[in-house]
Amino acid sequence: MPRRLIVTLTAANRVGILAAVSNALAELSGDLQEIRQTVVQKFFTMIIVADFPEHREPQVVLDHIRDVCRPYSVDVTLKDPLDEQLQNDAPQELARYWLTMRGHNEPEVMRRVSSRLAQDHIDICNMHAINTDQGDRFRFLMEIAVPANIDIDLLQADLMCLGEQGNMDGVAIQEIELDDSAIYQRTNMFMADLSAID
């Protein structure tokens, strides 16, 4: 039975890192299952899920990827899902929504919003946030998974209240009825347009 491992890489963004990692996975007989990458302020983080032969020791995988990535100054960490206490999928039905907020840059807003979401066991699946207009404005987009028993109108009212306290002038929750590729495209368009909007 294959051994699944989670590899995380962080570094200044440089051309050739993915090629090096892909080569390392091939040399380790790793079967790539999923990969996500994001670049923020010219630094990237990549998360790789890969299956390796059962006999392949995690330390061997970690050491080999570190060696291959050394010329790129990449920090590499490895997690074995069997060693982690993973959050179980909620038995209840979940609906996905976009939560967008924008307004003046107020450090407390993210803390207030994330605390309010946690109160109702609302999972933040994806998030993009950015300062705009020389740091005077702030805007974020979250993809959230909301339990079916949550009153969305009440949640939106609470978040609007929190937004007003933090000088946010725009708060919206919209149900997602798109497939994953459309979500990806919409998120990228949102991020690309941020500086033009504010």
Short mmCIF file of C-alpha atoms in Angstrom, two decimals:
data_model
loop_
_atom_site.label_atom_id
_atom_site.label_comp_id
_atom_site.label_asym_id
_atom_site.label_seq_id
_atom_site.Cartn_x
_atom_site.Cartn_y
_atom_site.Cartn_z
CA MET A 1 0.00 0.00 0.00
CA PRO A 2 1.46 3.42 -0.94
CA ARG A 3 2.63 5.80 1.77
CA ARG A 4 1.03 9.25 1.40
CA LEU A 5 3.11 12.25 2.47
CA ILE A 6 2.49 16.00 2.50
CA VAL A 7 5.46 18.12 1.39
CA THR A 8 5.50 21.89 1.93
CA LEU A 9 8.03 24.18 0.27
CA THR A 10 8.59 27.89 0.95
CA ALA A 11 11.12 30.21 -0.71
CA ALA A 12 11.63 33.37 -2.66
CA ASN A 13 9.99 32.73 -6.01
CA ARG A 14 12.54 31.48 -8.53
CA VAL A 15 12.27 29.84 -11.93
CA GLY A 16 13.00 26.12 -11.86
CA ILE A 17 11.83 25.10 -8.38
CA LEU A 18 8.84 23.07 -9.59
CA ALA A 19 11.02 21.35 -12.18
CA ALA A 20 13.54 20.41 -9.47
CA VAL A 21 10.84 19.11 -7.14
CA SER A 22 9.13 17.15 -9.93
CA ASN A 23 12.47 15.55 -10.77
CA ALA A 24 13.02 14.65 -7.09
CA LEU A 25 9.56 13.05 -6.89
CA ALA A 26 10.29 10.98 -9.99
CA GLU A 27 13.62 9.80 -8.52
CA LEU A 28 11.78 8.77 -5.34
CA SER A 29 9.03 6.99 -7.33
CA GLY A 30 6.54 9.50 -5.94
CA ASP A 31 3.08 9.57 -7.48
CA LEU A 32 1.78 13.15 -7.41
CA GLN A 33 -1.82 13.33 -6.14
CA GLU A 34 -2.37 17.06 -5.71
CA ILE A 35 -0.38 20.27 -5.74
CA ARG A 36 -1.20 23.87 -4.79
CA GLN A 37 1.05 26.90 -5.11
CA THR A 38 0.61 30.53 -4.24
CA VAL A 39 2.93 33.53 -4.56
CA VAL A 40 2.70 36.41 -2.08
CA GLN A 41 5.07 39.40 -2.17
CA LYS A 42 7.48 37.43 -4.41
CA PHE A 43 7.58 34.49 -1.99
CA PHE A 44 5.90 31.22 -2.82
CA THR A 45 4.49 28.33 -0.86
CA MET A 46 3.78 25.00 -2.49
CA ILE A 47 1.93 22.08 -0.91
CA ILE A 48 2.35 18.70 -2.54
CA VAL A 49 0.42 15.52 -1.78
CA ALA A 50 2.22 12.47 -3.13
CA ASP A 51 2.14 8.71 -2.69
CA PHE A 52 5.45 6.88 -2.29
CA PRO A 53 6.34 3.18 -2.24
CA GLU A 54 5.56 1.67 1.15
CA HIS A 55 9.23 0.95 1.86
CA ARG A 56 10.28 4.58 1.22
CA GLU A 57 11.16 6.18 4.56
CA PRO A 58 9.83 9.73 5.09
CA GLN A 59 13.28 10.97 6.18
CA VAL A 60 14.73 9.76 2.86
CA VAL A 61 12.02 11.69 0.98
CA LEU A 62 12.66 14.84 3.02
CA ASP A 63 16.45 14.67 2.70
CA HIS A 64 16.34 14.07 -1.07
CA ILE A 65 13.93 16.94 -1.77
CA ARG A 66 15.99 19.25 0.46
CA ASP A 67 19.17 18.30 -1.42
CA VAL A 68 17.57 18.90 -4.82
CA CYS A 69 16.11 22.25 -3.69
CA ARG A 70 19.26 23.50 -1.91
CA PRO A 71 20.38 25.69 -4.88
CA TYR A 72 17.04 27.53 -4.64
CA SER A 73 17.20 28.13 -0.83
CA VAL A 74 13.90 26.32 -0.31
CA ASP A 75 12.61 25.44 3.16
CA VAL A 76 11.10 21.95 2.97
CA THR A 77 8.89 20.31 5.59
CA LEU A 78 7.16 16.97 5.51
CA LYS A 79 4.03 15.67 7.24
CA ASP A 80 2.76 12.13 7.45
CA PRO A 81 -1.08 12.27 7.62
CA LEU A 82 -1.03 9.17 9.83
CA ASP A 83 0.90 11.15 12.47
CA GLU A 84 -1.55 14.04 12.47
CA GLN A 85 -4.88 14.44 14.18
CA LEU A 86 -6.85 15.55 11.15
CA GLN A 87 -10.17 17.34 11.39
CA ASN A 88 -12.94 14.94 10.44
CA ASP A 89 -15.31 16.00 7.71
CA ALA A 90 -18.41 17.37 9.36
CA PRO A 91 -21.33 14.94 9.18
CA GLN A 92 -23.69 17.82 8.49
CA GLU A 93 -24.33 19.35 5.12
CA LEU A 94 -22.18 22.33 4.17
CA ALA A 95 -22.79 25.11 1.68
CA ARG A 96 -19.94 27.12 0.17
CA TYR A 97 -20.01 30.91 0.00
CA TRP A 98 -17.81 33.80 -1.03
CA LEU A 99 -17.24 36.30 1.75
CA THR A 100 -15.78 39.59 0.53
CA MET A 101 -14.94 42.64 2.62
CA ARG A 102 -13.23 45.90 1.79
CA GLY A 103 -12.54 49.17 3.51
CA HIS A 104 -9.97 51.06 5.51
CA ASN A 105 -6.97 49.10 6.70
CA GLU A 106 -7.91 48.11 10.27
CA PRO A 107 -5.75 45.42 11.95
CA GLU A 108 -8.61 44.16 14.13
CA VAL A 109 -10.97 43.29 11.28
CA MET A 110 -9.40 39.93 10.39
CA ARG A 111 -9.35 38.87 14.05
CA ARG A 112 -13.01 39.82 14.55
CA VAL A 113 -14.20 38.16 11.34
CA SER A 114 -12.28 34.91 11.84
CA SER A 115 -13.47 34.70 15.47
CA ARG A 116 -17.08 35.18 14.35
CA LEU A 117 -16.74 32.43 11.73
CA ALA A 118 -15.13 30.05 14.25
CA GLN A 119 -18.05 30.65 16.63
CA ASP A 120 -20.37 28.88 14.14
CA HIS A 121 -17.79 26.25 13.09
CA ILE A 122 -17.50 27.85 9.66
CA ASP A 123 -14.42 26.59 7.84
CA ILE A 124 -12.26 28.99 5.80
CA CYS A 125 -11.37 26.89 2.74
CA ASN A 126 -9.41 29.51 0.80
CA MET A 127 -8.50 33.12 1.44
CA HIS A 128 -6.82 35.97 -0.40
CA ALA A 129 -6.23 39.35 1.25
CA ILE A 130 -4.28 42.42 0.23
CA ASN A 131 -3.55 45.99 1.24
CA THR A 132 -4.30 48.42 -1.56
CA ASP A 133 -3.92 52.16 -2.15
CA GLN A 134 -0.53 52.40 -0.42
CA GLY A 135 -1.77 50.39 2.54
CA ASP A 136 -4.71 52.66 3.41
CA ARG A 137 -7.30 50.21 2.12
CA PHE A 138 -7.76 46.49 2.76
CA ARG A 139 -9.69 43.88 0.81
CA PHE A 140 -10.16 40.16 1.19
CA LEU A 141 -11.99 37.25 -0.36
CA MET A 142 -12.72 34.06 1.58
CA GLU A 143 -14.26 30.84 0.39
CA ILE A 144 -16.14 29.53 3.43
CA ALA A 145 -17.96 26.27 4.16
CA VAL A 146 -21.06 27.02 6.22
CA PRO A 147 -23.09 24.38 8.12
CA ALA A 148 -26.66 24.11 6.83
CA ASN A 149 -28.16 25.14 10.18
CA ILE A 150 -26.54 28.60 10.09
CA ASP A 151 -28.80 31.55 9.31
CA ILE A 152 -26.93 33.29 6.47
CA ASP A 153 -28.88 36.55 6.87
CA LEU A 154 -27.92 36.72 10.56
CA LEU A 155 -24.31 35.88 9.73
CA GLN A 156 -24.19 38.63 7.11
CA ALA A 157 -25.73 41.14 9.56
CA ASP A 158 -23.14 40.22 12.20
CA LEU A 159 -20.29 40.54 9.72
CA MET A 160 -21.60 43.89 8.50
CA CYS A 161 -21.63 45.05 12.13
CA LEU A 162 -18.05 43.89 12.58
CA GLY A 163 -17.11 45.57 9.30
CA GLU A 164 -18.60 48.88 10.40
CA GLN A 165 -16.65 48.70 13.66
CA GLY A 166 -13.51 48.25 11.58
CA ASN A 167 -14.34 50.97 9.01
CA MET A 168 -15.10 48.42 6.30
CA ASP A 169 -17.50 49.87 3.71
CA GLY A 170 -18.28 46.70 1.78
CA VAL A 171 -19.36 43.27 3.07
CA ALA A 172 -20.99 40.59 0.92
CA ILE A 173 -21.77 36.88 1.16
CA GLN A 174 -22.66 35.06 -2.04
CA GLU A 175 -23.39 31.34 -2.46
CA ILE A 176 -20.97 29.51 -4.75
CA GLU A 177 -22.59 27.62 -7.58
CA LEU A 178 -19.47 27.12 -9.63
CA ASP A 179 -17.15 24.22 -10.31
CA ASP A 180 -13.60 24.28 -9.01
CA SER A 181 -12.05 25.62 -12.22
CA ALA A 182 -14.47 28.55 -12.25
CA ILE A 183 -13.68 29.24 -8.57
CA TYR A 184 -9.98 29.30 -9.43
CA GLN A 185 -10.55 31.71 -12.32
CA ARG A 186 -12.78 33.99 -10.25
CA THR A 187 -10.28 34.11 -7.40
CA ASN A 188 -7.43 35.00 -9.74
CA MET A 189 -9.50 37.70 -11.47
CA PHE A 190 -10.46 39.11 -8.07
CA MET A 191 -6.83 39.35 -6.98
CA ALA A 192 -5.69 40.82 -10.30
CA ASP A 193 -8.35 43.53 -10.17
CA LEU A 194 -7.85 44.60 -6.54
CA SER A 195 -5.60 47.57 -7.18
CA ALA A 196 -7.84 48.81 -9.98
CA ILE A 197 -11.00 48.63 -7.82
CA ASP A 198 -9.80 50.59 -4.77
#
